[in-house]
mmCIF file of C-alpha atoms in Angstrom:
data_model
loop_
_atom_site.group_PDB
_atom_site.id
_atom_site.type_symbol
_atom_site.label_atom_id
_atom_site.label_comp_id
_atom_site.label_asym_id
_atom_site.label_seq_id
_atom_site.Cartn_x
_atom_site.Cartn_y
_atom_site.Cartn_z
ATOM 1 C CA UNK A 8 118.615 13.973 21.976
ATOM 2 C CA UNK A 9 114.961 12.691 22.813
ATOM 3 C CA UNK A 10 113.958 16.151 22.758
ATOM 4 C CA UNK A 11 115.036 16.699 19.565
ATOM 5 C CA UNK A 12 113.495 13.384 18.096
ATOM 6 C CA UNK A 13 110.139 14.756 19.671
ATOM 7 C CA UNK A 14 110.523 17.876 17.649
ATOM 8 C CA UNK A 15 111.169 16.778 14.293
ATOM 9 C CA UNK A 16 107.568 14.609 15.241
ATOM 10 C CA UNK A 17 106.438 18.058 15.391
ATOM 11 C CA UNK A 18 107.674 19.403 12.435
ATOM 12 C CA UNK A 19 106.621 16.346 10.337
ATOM 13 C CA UNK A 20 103.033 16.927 11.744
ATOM 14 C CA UNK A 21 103.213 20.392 10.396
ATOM 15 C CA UNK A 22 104.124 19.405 6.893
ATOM 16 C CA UNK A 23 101.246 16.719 6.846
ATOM 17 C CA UNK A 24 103.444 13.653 7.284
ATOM 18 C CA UNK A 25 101.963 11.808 9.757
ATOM 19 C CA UNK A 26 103.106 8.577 9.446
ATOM 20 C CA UNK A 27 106.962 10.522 10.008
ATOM 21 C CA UNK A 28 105.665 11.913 12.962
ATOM 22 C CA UNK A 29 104.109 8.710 14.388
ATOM 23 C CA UNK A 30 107.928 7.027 13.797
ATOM 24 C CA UNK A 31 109.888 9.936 15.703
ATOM 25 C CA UNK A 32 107.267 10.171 18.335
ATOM 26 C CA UNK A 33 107.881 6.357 18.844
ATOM 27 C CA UNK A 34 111.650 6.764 19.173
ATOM 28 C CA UNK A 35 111.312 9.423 21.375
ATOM 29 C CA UNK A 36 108.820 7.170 23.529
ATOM 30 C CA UNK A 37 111.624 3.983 23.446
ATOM 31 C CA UNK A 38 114.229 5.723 24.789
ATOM 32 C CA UNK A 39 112.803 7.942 27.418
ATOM 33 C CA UNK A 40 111.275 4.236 28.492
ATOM 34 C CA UNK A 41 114.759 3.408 28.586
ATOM 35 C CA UNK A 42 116.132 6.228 30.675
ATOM 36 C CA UNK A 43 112.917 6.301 33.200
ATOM 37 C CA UNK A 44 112.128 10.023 31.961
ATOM 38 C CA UNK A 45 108.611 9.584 33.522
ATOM 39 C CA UNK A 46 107.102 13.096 32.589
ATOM 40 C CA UNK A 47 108.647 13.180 29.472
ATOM 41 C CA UNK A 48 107.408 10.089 28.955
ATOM 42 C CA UNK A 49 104.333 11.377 29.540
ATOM 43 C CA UNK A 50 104.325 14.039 27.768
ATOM 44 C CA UNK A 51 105.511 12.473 24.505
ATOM 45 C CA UNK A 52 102.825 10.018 24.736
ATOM 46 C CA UNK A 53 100.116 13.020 24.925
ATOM 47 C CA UNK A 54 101.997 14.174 21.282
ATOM 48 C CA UNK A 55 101.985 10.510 20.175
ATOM 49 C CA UNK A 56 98.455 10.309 20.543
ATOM 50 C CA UNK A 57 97.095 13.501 18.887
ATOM 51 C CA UNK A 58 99.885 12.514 15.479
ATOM 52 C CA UNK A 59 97.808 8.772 15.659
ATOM 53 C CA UNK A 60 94.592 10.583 16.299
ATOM 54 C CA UNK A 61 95.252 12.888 12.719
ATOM 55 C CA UNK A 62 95.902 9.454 10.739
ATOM 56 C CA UNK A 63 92.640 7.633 12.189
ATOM 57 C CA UNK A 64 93.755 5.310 14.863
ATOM 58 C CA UNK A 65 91.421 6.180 17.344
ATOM 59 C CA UNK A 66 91.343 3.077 19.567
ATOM 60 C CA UNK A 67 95.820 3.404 20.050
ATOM 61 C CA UNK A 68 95.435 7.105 20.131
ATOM 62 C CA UNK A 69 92.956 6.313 23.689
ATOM 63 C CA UNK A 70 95.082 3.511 24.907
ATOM 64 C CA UNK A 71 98.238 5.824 24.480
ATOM 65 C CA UNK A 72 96.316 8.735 26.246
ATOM 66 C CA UNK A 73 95.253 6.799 28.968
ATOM 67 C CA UNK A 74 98.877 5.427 29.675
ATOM 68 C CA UNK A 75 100.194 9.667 29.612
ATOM 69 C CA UNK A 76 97.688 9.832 32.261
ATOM 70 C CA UNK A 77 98.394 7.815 34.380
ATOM 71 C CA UNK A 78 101.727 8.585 33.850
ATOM 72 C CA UNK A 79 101.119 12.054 34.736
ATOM 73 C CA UNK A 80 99.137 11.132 37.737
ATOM 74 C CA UNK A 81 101.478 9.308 38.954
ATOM 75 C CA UNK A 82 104.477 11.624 38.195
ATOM 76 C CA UNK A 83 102.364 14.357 40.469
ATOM 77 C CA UNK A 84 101.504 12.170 43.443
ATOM 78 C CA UNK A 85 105.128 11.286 43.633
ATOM 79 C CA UNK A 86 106.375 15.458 43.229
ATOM 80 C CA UNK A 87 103.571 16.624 45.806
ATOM 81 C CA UNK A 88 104.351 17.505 49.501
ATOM 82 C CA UNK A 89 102.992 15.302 51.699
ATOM 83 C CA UNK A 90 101.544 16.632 55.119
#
């Protein structure tokens, strides 16, 4: 189901509605918090940020960037082998 909330944040983003895309991108973001989806996390934050990027808010859209990254980095020093 978060998938699915992630993609209608899509489609509202290609119709122009950002502020819709903004809200499903944040439901999508609450409940992968809730289920500890890490990369998903992470990678809904990365759409979150480019949707509150295209309505102005530059200072969230780098905060929320900065938390997919560290998401991410995390995320891969966790998958990687380890010698």
């Amino acid at each position: 189901i978060v998938s699915v909330i992630d993609w209608l944040g899509y489609i509202f983003r290609n119709q122009g509605n950002f502020v819709k895309a903004v809200e499903m991108r944040q439901q999508a973001i609450l409940l992968s918090r809730q289920y500890g989806r890490d990369r998903e996390l992470a990678s809904y934050l990365e759409s979150y940020q480019i949707d509150l990027r295209l309505l102005g808010q530059f200072k969230e859209a780098i905060t929320v960037i900065n938390e997919a990254l560290s998401i991410f980095r995390k995320t891969k020093a966790n998958s990687s082998p380890r010698a």
